[in-house]
Coordinates of C-alpha atoms in Angstrom, one line a residue:
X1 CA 25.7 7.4 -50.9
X2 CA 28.7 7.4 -53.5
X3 CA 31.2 8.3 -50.5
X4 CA 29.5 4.8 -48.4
X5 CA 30.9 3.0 -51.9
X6 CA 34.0 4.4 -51.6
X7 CA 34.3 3.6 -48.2
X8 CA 33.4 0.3 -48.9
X9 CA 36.2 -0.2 -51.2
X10 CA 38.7 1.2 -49.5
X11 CA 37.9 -1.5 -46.0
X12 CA 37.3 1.0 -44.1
X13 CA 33.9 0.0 -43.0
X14 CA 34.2 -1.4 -39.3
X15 CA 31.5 -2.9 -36.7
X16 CA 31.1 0.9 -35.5
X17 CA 29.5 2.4 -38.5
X18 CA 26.4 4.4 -37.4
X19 CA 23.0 3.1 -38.8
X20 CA 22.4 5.8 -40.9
X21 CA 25.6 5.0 -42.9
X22 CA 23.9 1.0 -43.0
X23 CA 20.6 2.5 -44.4
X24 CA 22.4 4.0 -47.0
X25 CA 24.1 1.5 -48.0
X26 CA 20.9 -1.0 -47.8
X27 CA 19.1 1.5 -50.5
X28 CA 21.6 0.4 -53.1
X29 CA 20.8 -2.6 -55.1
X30 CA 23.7 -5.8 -54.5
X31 CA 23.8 -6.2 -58.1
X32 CA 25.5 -2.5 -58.4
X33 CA 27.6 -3.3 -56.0
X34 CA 31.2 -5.8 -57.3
X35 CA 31.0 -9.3 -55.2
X36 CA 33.6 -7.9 -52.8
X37 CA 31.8 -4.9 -52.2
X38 CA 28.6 -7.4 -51.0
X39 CA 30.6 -9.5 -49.1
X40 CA 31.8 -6.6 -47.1
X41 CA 28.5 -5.6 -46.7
X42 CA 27.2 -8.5 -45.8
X43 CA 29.8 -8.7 -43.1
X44 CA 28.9 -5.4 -41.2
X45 CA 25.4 -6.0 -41.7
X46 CA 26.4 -9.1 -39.6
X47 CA 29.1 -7.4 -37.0
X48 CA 26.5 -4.8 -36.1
X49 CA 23.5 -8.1 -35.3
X50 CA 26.3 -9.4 -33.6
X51 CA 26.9 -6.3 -31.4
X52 CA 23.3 -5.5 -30.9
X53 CA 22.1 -9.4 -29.5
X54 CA 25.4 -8.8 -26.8
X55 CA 24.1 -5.9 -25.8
X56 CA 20.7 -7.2 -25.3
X57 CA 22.4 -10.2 -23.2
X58 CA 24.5 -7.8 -21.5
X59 CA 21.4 -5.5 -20.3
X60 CA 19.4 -9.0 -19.1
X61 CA 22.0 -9.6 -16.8
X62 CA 22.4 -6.7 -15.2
X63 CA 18.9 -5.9 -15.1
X64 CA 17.9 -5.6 -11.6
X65 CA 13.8 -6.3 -10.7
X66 CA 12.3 -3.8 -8.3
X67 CA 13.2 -5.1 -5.0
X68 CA 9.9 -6.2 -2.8
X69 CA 9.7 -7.6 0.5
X70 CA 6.3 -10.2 0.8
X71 CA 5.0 -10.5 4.5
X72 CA 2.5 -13.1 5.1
X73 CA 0.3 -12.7 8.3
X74 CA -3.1 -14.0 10.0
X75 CA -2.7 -13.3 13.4
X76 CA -3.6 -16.3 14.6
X77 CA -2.3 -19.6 13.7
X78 CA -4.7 -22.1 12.0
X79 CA -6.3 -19.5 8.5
X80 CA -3.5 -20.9 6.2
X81 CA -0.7 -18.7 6.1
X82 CA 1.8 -21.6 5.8
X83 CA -0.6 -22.7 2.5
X84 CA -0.6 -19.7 0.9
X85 CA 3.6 -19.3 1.3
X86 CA 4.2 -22.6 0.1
X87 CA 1.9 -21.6 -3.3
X88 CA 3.8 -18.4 -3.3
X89 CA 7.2 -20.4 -3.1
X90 CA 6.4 -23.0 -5.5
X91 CA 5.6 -19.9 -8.1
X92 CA 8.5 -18.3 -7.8
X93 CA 10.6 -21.8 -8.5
X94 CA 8.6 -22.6 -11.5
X95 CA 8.7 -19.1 -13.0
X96 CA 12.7 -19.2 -12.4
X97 CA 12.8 -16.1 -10.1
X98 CA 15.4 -15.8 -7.1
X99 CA 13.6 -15.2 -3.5
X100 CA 14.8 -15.5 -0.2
X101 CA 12.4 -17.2 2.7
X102 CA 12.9 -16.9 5.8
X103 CA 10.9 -19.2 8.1
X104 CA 10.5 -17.3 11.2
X105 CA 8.2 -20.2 13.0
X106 CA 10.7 -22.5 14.2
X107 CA 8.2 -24.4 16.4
X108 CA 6.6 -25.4 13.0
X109 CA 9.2 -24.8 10.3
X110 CA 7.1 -25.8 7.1
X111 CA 9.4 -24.0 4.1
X112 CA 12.4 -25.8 5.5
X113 CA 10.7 -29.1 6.0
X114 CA 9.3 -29.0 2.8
X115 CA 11.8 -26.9 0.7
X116 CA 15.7 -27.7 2.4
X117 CA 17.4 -24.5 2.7
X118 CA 18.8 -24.2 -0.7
X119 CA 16.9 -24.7 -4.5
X120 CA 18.4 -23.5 -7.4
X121 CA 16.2 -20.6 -7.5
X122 CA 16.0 -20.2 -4.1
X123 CA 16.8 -20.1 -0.4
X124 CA 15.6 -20.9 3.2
X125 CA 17.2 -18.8 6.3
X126 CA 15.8 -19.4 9.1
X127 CA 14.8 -16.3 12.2
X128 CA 13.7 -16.6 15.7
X129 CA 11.4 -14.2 15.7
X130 CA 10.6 -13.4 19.5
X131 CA 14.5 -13.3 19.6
X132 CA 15.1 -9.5 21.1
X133 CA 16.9 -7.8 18.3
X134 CA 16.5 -10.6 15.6
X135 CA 13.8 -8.9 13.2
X136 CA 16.8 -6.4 13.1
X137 CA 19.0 -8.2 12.0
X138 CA 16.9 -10.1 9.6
X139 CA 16.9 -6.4 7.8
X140 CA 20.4 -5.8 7.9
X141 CA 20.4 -9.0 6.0
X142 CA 18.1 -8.0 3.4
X143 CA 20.4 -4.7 3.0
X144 CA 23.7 -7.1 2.2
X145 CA 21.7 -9.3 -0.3
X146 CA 20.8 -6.6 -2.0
X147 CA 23.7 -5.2 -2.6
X148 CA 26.7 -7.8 -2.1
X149 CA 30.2 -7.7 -1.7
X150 CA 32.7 -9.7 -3.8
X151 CA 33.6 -13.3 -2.4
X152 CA 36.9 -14.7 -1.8
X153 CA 37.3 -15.4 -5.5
X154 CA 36.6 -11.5 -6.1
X155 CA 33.2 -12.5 -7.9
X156 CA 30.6 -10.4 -7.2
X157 CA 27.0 -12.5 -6.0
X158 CA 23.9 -11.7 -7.9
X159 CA 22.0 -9.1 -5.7
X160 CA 18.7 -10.2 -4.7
X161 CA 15.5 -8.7 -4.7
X162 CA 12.9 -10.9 -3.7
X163 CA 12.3 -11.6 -0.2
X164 CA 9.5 -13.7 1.9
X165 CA 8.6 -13.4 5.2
X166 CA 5.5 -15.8 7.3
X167 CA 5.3 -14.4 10.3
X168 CA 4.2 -17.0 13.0
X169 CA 1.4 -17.1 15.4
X170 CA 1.5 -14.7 18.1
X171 CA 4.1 -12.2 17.1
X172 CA 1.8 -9.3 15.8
X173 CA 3.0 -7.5 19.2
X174 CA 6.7 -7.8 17.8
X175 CA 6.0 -6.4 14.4
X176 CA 4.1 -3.9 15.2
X177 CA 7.0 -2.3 17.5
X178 CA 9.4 -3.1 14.5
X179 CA 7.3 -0.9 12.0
X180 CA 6.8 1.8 14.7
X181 CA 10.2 2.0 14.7
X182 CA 10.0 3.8 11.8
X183 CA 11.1 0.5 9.4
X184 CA 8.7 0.9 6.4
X185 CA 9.9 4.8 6.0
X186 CA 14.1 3.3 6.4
X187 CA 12.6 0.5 3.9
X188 CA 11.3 2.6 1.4
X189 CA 14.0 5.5 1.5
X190 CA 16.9 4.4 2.1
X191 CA 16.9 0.7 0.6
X192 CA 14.1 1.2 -2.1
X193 CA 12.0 -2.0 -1.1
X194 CA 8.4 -1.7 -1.1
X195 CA 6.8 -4.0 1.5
X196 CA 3.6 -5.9 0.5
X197 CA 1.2 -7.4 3.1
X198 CA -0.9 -10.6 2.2
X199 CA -3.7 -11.1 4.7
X200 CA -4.9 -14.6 5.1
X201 CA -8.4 -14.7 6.7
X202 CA -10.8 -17.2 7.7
X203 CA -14.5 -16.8 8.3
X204 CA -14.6 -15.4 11.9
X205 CA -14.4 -12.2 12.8
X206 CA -10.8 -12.3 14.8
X207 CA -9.6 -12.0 10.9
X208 CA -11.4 -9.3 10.5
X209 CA -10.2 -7.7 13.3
X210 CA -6.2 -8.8 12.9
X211 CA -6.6 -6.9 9.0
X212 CA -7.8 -4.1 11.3
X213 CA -5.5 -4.1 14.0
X214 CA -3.0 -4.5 11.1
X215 CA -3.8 -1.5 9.3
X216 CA -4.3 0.8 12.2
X217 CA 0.3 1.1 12.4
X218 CA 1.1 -0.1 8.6
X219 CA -1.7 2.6 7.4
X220 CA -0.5 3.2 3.2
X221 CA 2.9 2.5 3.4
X222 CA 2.7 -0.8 2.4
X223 CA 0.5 -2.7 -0.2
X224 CA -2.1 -5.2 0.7
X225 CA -3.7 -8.4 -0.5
X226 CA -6.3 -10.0 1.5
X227 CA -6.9 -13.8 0.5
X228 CA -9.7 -15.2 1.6
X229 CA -9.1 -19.3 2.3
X230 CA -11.5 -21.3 0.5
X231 CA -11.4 -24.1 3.2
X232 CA -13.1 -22.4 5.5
X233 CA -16.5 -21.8 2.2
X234 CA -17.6 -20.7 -0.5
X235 CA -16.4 -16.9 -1.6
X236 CA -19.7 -15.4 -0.8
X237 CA -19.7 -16.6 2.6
X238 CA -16.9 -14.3 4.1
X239 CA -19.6 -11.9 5.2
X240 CA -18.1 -11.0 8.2
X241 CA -15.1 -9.5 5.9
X242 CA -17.7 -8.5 3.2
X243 CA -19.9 -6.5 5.2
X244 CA -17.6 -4.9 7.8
X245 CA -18.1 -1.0 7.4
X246 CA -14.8 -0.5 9.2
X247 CA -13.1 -2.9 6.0
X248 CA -15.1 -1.0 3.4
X249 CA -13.6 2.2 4.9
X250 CA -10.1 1.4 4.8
X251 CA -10.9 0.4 1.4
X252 CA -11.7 4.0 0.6
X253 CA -9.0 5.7 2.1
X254 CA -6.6 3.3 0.4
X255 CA -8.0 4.0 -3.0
X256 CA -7.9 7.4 -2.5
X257 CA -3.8 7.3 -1.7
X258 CA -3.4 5.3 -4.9
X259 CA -3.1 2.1 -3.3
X260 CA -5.7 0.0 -3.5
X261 CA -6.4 -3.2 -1.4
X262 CA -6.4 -6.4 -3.2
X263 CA -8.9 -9.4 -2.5
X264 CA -8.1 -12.9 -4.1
X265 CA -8.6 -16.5 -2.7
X266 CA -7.0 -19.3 -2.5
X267 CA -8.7 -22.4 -3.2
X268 CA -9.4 -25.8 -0.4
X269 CA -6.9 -28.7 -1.2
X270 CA -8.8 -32.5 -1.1
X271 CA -8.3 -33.3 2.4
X272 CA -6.4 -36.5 0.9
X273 CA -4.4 -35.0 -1.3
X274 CA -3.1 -32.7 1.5
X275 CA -2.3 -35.2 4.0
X276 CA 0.0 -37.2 1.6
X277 CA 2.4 -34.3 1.4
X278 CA 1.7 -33.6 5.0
X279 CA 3.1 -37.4 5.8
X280 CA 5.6 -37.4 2.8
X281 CA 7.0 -33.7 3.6
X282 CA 6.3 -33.1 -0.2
X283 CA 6.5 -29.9 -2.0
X284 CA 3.6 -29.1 -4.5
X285 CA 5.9 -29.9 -7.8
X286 CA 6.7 -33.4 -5.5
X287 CA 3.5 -33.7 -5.2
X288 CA 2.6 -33.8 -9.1
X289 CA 5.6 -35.5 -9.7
X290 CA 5.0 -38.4 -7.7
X291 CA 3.3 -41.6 -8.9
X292 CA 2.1 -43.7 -6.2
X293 CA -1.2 -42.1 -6.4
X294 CA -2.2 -40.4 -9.3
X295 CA -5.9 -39.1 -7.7
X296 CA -3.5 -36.7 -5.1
X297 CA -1.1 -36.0 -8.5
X298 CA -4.3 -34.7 -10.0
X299 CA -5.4 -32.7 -7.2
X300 CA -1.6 -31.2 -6.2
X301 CA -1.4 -30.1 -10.2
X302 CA -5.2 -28.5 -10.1
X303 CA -4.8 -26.9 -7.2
X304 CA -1.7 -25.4 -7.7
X305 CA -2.7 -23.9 -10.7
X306 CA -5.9 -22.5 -10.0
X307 CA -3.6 -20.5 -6.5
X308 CA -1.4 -19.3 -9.6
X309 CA -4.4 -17.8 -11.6
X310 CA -5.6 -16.3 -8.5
X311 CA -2.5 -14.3 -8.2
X312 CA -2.1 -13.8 -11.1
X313 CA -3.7 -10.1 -11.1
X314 CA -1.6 -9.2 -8.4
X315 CA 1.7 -10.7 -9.9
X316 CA 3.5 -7.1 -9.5
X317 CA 3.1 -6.8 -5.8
X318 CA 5.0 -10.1 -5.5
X319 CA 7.8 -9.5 -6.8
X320 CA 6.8 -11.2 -10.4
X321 CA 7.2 -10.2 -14.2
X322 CA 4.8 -13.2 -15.6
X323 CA 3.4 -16.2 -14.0
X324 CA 2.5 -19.2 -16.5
X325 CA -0.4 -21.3 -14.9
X326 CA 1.1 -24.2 -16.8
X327 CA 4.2 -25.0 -15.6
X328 CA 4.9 -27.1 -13.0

């Protein structure tokens, strides 16, 4: 202790001292110490908070998320995939992460008509997915986002980690080659992505049987949500989903490899209310902005936040920290 005092005398204190030396020091009482010996304690008290909140910003930017790849399917057009990204989308913009979309129905190209291809917190690419080779290349992409090379200005882009895919009607034939080919195991080993799957059903059994179909060549490689669309009824009236033996089995041998299969909703937008940003080409947060007609602002904004406290309890499969149901 007497040696920290003499230390402190001679100046020879400096924004490196360990803590231990700082504790020391602290158990003294300032009015044993002369007024330069406070002030020069005061001032590497203050060189070491300095140091500490630097390094703190230092680690938040080069903190890297897990990296997680989103796939939405349904089979069949028509059960609300397109819905359900959209929600997804406008989550990830208000919660400030990055993600990358890529619209892969380019008959009916709803991110980029509602969206534009860049946000600030976000991007649109576009993929033709019946395209021989294009799904491919669409991972090789993935692989140079997440791990950029400098620009022409020698600055280094931030890596992504985030990625969105809808799948569009009719191409269950093309990804199921793709992931025979071995891509979930390449995914997972080489790149570190974990793929989740979010299953949008209606009430009929072809949803049923596309979850299925699904599971029968992804098996537990991947994870899985199931969302039930509430335009089609009520919760309890999925029975088709609810009571299929072949569902509750799959259920079961999930569990039992530690990944267990996820079932959320997501709720029916007014007919009204979803029209107007159908004829406006609106985004949700355009929608709630807007003031020509506060009955569709209301709805947008309700809507919006009960499909954010529905995903809530699966936030870590998407790719997300936190998700505030407030924000809009």
């Amino acid at each position: 202790m007497t040696q920290t005092i003499n230390n402190n005398q001679n100046g020879n204190i400096n924004s490196k001292a360990d803590i231990s030396a700082i504790e020391a020091a602290e158990e003294i009482k300032l009015n044993d110490l002369a007024p330069e010996q406070q002030l020069e304690l005061e001032k590497l008290k203050l060189d070491l908070d300095m140091a500490s909140d630097a390094d703190k910003e230092a680690d938040e930017v080069t903190k890297t998320p897990p990296r997680r790849l989103v796939i939405v399917d349904g089979g069949k057009g028509g059960v609300g995939k397109s819905m359900w990204t959209r929600g997804f989308l406008q989550t990830c913009i208000d919660e400030k992460r990055r993600i990358v979309a890529v619209d892969a129905d380019n008959s009916n190209p709803d991110l980029l008509r509602y969206y534009g291809e860049n946000g600030e917190h976000c991007q649109i690419q576009q993929l033709n997915i019946f395209k021989d080779g294009s799904i491919d290349r669409f991972f090789d992409q993935i692989k140079r986002m997440m791990e950029p090379e400098p620009d022409t200005y020698n600055q280094l882009p931030p890596p992504e980690s985030l990625f969105l895919l809808e799948l569009p009607p009719q191409s269950r034939q093309i990804f199921k080659r793709f992931i025979e080919q071995e891509f979930l195991e390449t995914a997972a080993n080489d790149y570190d992505i974990r793929v989740t799957m979010v299953v949008v059903i209606s009430r009929v059994s072809d949803s049923v049987k596309q979850l299925i179909d699904l599971y029968s060549f992804c098996g537990n490689k991947v994870d899985y949500i199931v969302v039930r669309n509430l335009f089609y009824g009520e919760e309890s009236e999925f029975s088709r989903y609810s009571n299929s033996s072949i569902v509750q089995e799959i259920k079961q041998e999930l569990l039992k490899a530690g990944i267990p299969l996820f079932d959320i909703t997501m709720p029916n937008l007014l007919e009204y209310a979803y029209d107007y940003l159908d004829e406006k080409s609106l985004s949700f947060s355009e929608g709630i902005k807007q003031k020509e007609l506060p009955g569709v602002k209301m709805r947008v904004k309700s809507w919006l936040k009960t499909f954010k406290q529905q995903i809530c309890p699966v936030k870590h499969l998407l790719g997300l920290e936190s998700i505030n149901v407030e924000i809009f």
